Short mmCIF file of C-alpha atoms in Angstrom, two decimals:
data_model
loop_
_atom_site.label_atom_id
_atom_site.label_comp_id
_atom_site.label_asym_id
_atom_site.label_seq_id
_atom_site.Cartn_x
_atom_site.Cartn_y
_atom_site.Cartn_z
CA MET A 1 0.27 0.07 0.10
CA THR A 2 1.65 3.46 -0.88
CA ASN A 3 2.66 5.47 1.65
CA PHE A 4 0.94 9.07 0.72
CA ALA A 5 1.69 10.74 4.63
CA MET A 6 4.92 9.82 3.66
CA ARG A 7 5.29 11.12 0.06
CA ARG A 8 4.05 14.63 1.46
CA THR A 9 6.97 14.95 3.67
CA LYS A 10 9.63 14.09 1.10
CA MET A 11 7.70 16.37 -1.09
CA VAL A 12 7.73 18.96 1.41
CA ASP A 13 11.41 18.47 1.91
CA THR A 14 12.63 17.97 -1.48
CA GLN A 15 10.66 19.76 -3.44
CA VAL A 16 9.13 23.31 -1.18
CA ARG A 17 11.78 23.73 1.49
CA PRO A 18 14.69 24.13 -0.76
CA SER A 19 12.25 26.79 -2.70
CA ASP A 20 13.03 28.50 0.13
CA VAL A 21 9.39 28.06 1.35
CA THR A 22 9.85 28.37 5.09
CA LYS A 23 6.25 29.84 6.08
CA PHE A 24 5.03 27.57 8.62
CA PRO A 25 1.15 28.03 7.68
CA ILE A 26 2.04 27.02 4.37
CA LEU A 27 4.17 24.08 4.95
CA ASP A 28 1.85 22.95 7.61
CA ALA A 29 -1.10 22.94 4.95
CA MET A 30 1.03 21.33 2.38
CA LEU A 31 1.89 18.28 5.16
CA SER A 32 -1.57 17.88 5.97
CA VAL A 33 -3.80 18.31 3.05
CA PRO A 34 -3.88 14.39 0.99
CA ARG A 35 -2.65 15.68 -2.85
CA GLU A 36 -3.87 12.45 -4.04
CA ASP A 37 -7.68 12.83 -3.35
CA TYR A 38 -7.81 15.86 -5.45
CA VAL A 39 -6.85 14.08 -8.77
CA PRO A 40 -8.12 11.70 -10.73
CA ASP A 41 -7.94 7.63 -9.66
CA SER A 42 -5.42 7.23 -12.34
CA LYS A 43 -3.01 9.88 -11.61
CA ARG A 44 -2.71 9.30 -7.37
CA GLU A 45 0.61 7.42 -8.13
CA ALA A 46 1.84 11.23 -9.57
CA ALA A 47 -0.07 13.26 -7.47
CA TYR A 48 3.37 14.28 -5.57
CA MET A 49 6.10 14.82 -8.57
CA GLY A 50 7.68 17.97 -9.33
CA GLU A 51 5.28 18.73 -11.87
CA ASN A 52 1.47 19.83 -13.01
CA VAL A 53 -0.38 17.33 -12.84
CA ASP A 54 -2.80 16.83 -15.62
CA LEU A 55 -6.85 17.28 -14.96
CA GLY A 56 -8.35 17.16 -17.61
CA GLY A 57 -10.43 19.90 -19.41
CA GLY A 58 -7.28 22.03 -19.89
CA ARG A 59 -6.59 22.24 -16.26
CA VAL A 60 -4.10 21.05 -14.15
CA MET A 61 -2.60 20.84 -10.58
CA LEU A 62 0.26 23.16 -9.76
CA GLU A 63 3.36 21.52 -9.17
CA PRO A 64 4.25 21.45 -5.32
CA ARG A 65 7.31 24.15 -6.07
CA THR A 66 4.95 26.36 -7.92
CA LEU A 67 1.67 25.93 -6.19
CA ALA A 68 3.87 27.18 -2.62
CA LYS A 69 6.27 30.18 -4.18
CA MET A 70 2.84 31.73 -5.20
CA LEU A 71 1.30 30.97 -1.80
CA ASP A 72 4.74 32.06 -0.24
CA ALA A 73 4.63 35.83 -1.85
CA VAL A 74 0.52 36.69 -1.19
CA ASP A 75 1.07 35.90 2.70
CA ILE A 76 -2.34 34.71 3.53
CA GLN A 77 -3.61 36.31 6.70
CA ALA A 78 -5.72 34.28 8.85
CA ASP A 79 -9.44 37.04 8.78
CA GLU A 80 -8.39 36.91 4.73
CA LEU A 81 -10.89 36.67 1.95
CA VAL A 82 -9.02 34.71 -1.21
CA LEU A 83 -11.26 33.82 -4.88
CA ASP A 84 -9.58 31.00 -5.97
CA LEU A 85 -9.99 30.53 -10.18
CA GLY A 86 -9.69 27.06 -11.69
CA CYS A 87 -9.44 25.15 -8.55
CA GLY A 88 -9.31 21.93 -10.43
CA LEU A 89 -10.75 18.89 -8.17
CA GLY A 90 -10.20 21.27 -4.89
CA TYR A 91 -6.70 20.56 -4.15
CA SER A 92 -5.11 24.67 -3.65
CA SER A 93 -8.47 25.59 -2.38
CA ALA A 94 -8.30 23.05 0.12
CA VAL A 95 -4.40 24.24 0.73
CA ILE A 96 -5.64 27.39 1.11
CA ALA A 97 -8.62 26.92 3.66
CA ARG A 98 -5.82 25.95 6.19
CA MET A 99 -4.39 30.02 5.94
CA ALA A 100 -7.64 32.35 4.85
CA ASP A 101 -10.55 32.87 6.44
CA PHE A 102 -12.96 32.21 3.35
CA VAL A 103 -11.98 30.78 -0.06
CA VAL A 104 -14.39 31.02 -2.76
CA ALA A 105 -13.36 28.61 -5.55
CA VAL A 106 -14.47 28.94 -9.22
CA GLU A 107 -14.01 26.05 -11.36
CA GLU A 108 -15.79 26.29 -15.49
CA ASP A 109 -16.52 22.38 -15.70
CA GLU A 110 -19.91 21.75 -13.42
CA ALA A 111 -18.73 18.28 -12.83
CA MET A 112 -15.04 19.05 -11.60
CA ALA A 113 -16.75 21.74 -9.59
CA ALA A 114 -19.09 19.19 -8.44
CA GLU A 115 -16.44 16.64 -7.81
CA ALA A 116 -14.31 19.17 -6.14
CA GLN A 117 -17.11 20.22 -3.22
CA SER A 118 -17.77 16.77 -2.80
CA THR A 119 -14.05 15.77 -2.14
CA LEU A 120 -13.70 19.18 0.42
CA SER A 121 -16.55 17.92 1.96
CA GLU A 122 -15.62 14.41 2.75
CA HIS A 123 -12.29 15.89 4.35
CA GLY A 124 -14.31 18.54 6.75
CA VAL A 125 -12.92 21.66 4.95
CA ASP A 126 -16.34 23.62 5.53
CA ASN A 127 -14.65 27.48 4.97
CA VAL A 128 -14.21 26.56 0.63
CA ALA A 129 -17.41 27.65 -1.39
CA VAL A 130 -17.00 26.16 -4.86
CA ILE A 131 -19.12 27.81 -7.81
CA ALA A 132 -18.54 26.37 -11.17
CA GLY A 133 -18.61 29.48 -13.57
CA PRO A 134 -16.64 31.29 -15.96
CA LEU A 135 -13.09 32.41 -15.12
CA THR A 136 -12.68 35.50 -16.26
CA ALA A 137 -15.71 36.63 -14.08
CA GLY A 138 -14.47 35.52 -10.96
CA ASN A 139 -17.57 35.74 -8.15
CA ALA A 140 -18.05 39.92 -7.40
CA LYS A 141 -21.21 38.60 -5.47
CA ASN A 142 -18.80 37.89 -2.27
CA GLY A 143 -15.84 39.87 -2.89
CA PRO A 144 -14.01 42.28 -2.89
CA TYR A 145 -11.29 39.75 -2.20
CA ASP A 146 -8.29 40.01 0.02
CA VAL A 147 -6.48 38.02 -2.24
CA ILE A 148 -6.59 36.43 -5.53
CA MET A 149 -5.30 33.83 -7.24
CA ILE A 150 -5.21 31.71 -10.62
CA GLN A 151 -4.46 28.55 -10.81
CA GLY A 152 -2.78 28.31 -14.39
CA ALA A 153 -0.98 30.91 -17.15
CA VAL A 154 -2.64 34.09 -18.29
CA GLU A 155 -1.95 36.04 -21.13
CA ALA A 156 -3.56 38.95 -19.41
CA VAL A 157 -5.51 39.20 -16.64
CA PRO A 158 -9.62 40.93 -17.25
CA ASP A 159 -9.83 44.63 -15.20
CA VAL A 160 -13.10 42.56 -14.08
CA LEU A 161 -11.17 40.62 -11.95
CA THR A 162 -8.36 43.29 -10.72
CA ASP A 163 -11.84 45.46 -10.35
CA GLN A 164 -12.74 42.46 -7.42
CA LEU A 165 -9.50 42.26 -5.36
CA LYS A 166 -9.41 45.35 -2.34
CA ASP A 167 -7.20 48.31 -2.32
CA GLY A 168 -4.23 46.75 -0.52
CA GLY A 169 -4.87 43.35 -2.26
CA ARG A 170 -2.85 40.70 -3.87
CA MET A 171 -3.34 38.57 -6.97
CA THR A 172 -1.11 36.11 -8.63
CA CYS A 173 -0.48 34.22 -11.61
CA ILE A 174 1.58 32.66 -14.25
CA PHE A 175 2.00 34.91 -17.38
CA ALA A 176 2.53 32.69 -19.95
CA GLU A 177 5.69 33.80 -22.36
CA GLY A 178 6.67 31.17 -25.04
CA MET A 179 7.48 27.37 -23.12
CA LEU A 180 7.30 28.89 -19.88
CA GLY A 181 6.24 31.85 -17.67
CA THR A 182 7.07 34.25 -14.85
CA VAL A 183 4.85 34.04 -11.79
CA LYS A 184 4.18 37.51 -10.93
CA ILE A 185 2.50 39.15 -8.00
CA GLY A 186 0.21 41.96 -8.57
CA TYR A 187 -0.73 44.66 -5.44
CA LYS A 188 -3.70 47.52 -6.01
CA ILE A 189 -2.42 50.24 -5.05
CA ASP A 190 -5.12 53.61 -4.81
CA GLY A 191 -7.10 51.89 -7.26
CA ALA A 192 -4.36 50.60 -9.67
CA MET A 193 -2.13 47.30 -10.46
CA VAL A 194 1.53 47.19 -9.64
CA TRP A 195 2.58 43.87 -10.89
CA ARG A 196 5.80 42.85 -10.14
CA HIS A 197 7.91 40.00 -11.39
CA GLY A 198 8.47 36.38 -9.29
CA PHE A 199 9.85 33.63 -10.33
CA SER A 200 9.71 30.77 -13.86
CA ALA A 201 6.82 28.31 -13.64
CA GLY A 202 4.76 26.39 -16.34
CA ALA A 203 1.21 26.15 -16.75
CA PRO A 204 -1.24 25.63 -19.70
CA LEU A 205 -2.75 28.48 -20.78
CA ILE A 206 -6.20 28.80 -19.73
CA ALA A 207 -9.02 29.57 -22.27
CA GLY A 208 -10.67 33.27 -21.92
CA PHE A 209 -7.15 34.63 -20.54
CA GLU A 210 -5.50 34.98 -24.24
CA ALA A 211 -4.19 38.97 -25.17
CA PRO A 212 -6.10 41.24 -26.73
CA ARG A 213 -5.42 41.34 -30.84
CA GLY A 214 -2.66 44.23 -30.95
CA PHE A 215 -1.89 43.67 -27.15
CA VAL A 216 2.04 44.64 -26.01
CA LEU A 217 3.02 44.09 -22.91
#
């Protein structure tokens, strides 16, 4: 029988800590959430590999290093409200839920969203609401948010999403740049977004987040 708890410890010790992620809430969350339960059954053995796990439908579970470093950059606090876009089968939301006050998770695929909510409920994660809907629309009804995370790559972030971020809030996602990409961290200051480069990472481009034609960085 596979010892997934041992694999979780190894994942944190060999993929997360060496990436200079040392905040206790992040390490504790990644040691506690059973990653193998948030992937298709056929992918359980691959759940702790140091690479993105394909969930189908253009969605991935980001590799542990990437997710951990994104979480480190946005520094979620215990009283904060987080919008998790592209939650897939719920893993990222389960991890964030251990750090935040509440998580609103959005997933376009209705079946995937339903499975995510079911798995989260089975694990007693009661501070996440999974909503089926377009990722590019976010979820203004329950905002504004302290933190917004996008679990995949984008070319551009729609204004409708940054509008849902509180002033002083943080946002992070992977900006697609050819085969690789760059994680950037956005800060909303006086109503405007200021983006800073974070680190290199890769993920599939999420449908709907393409740059408008003629768009120049």
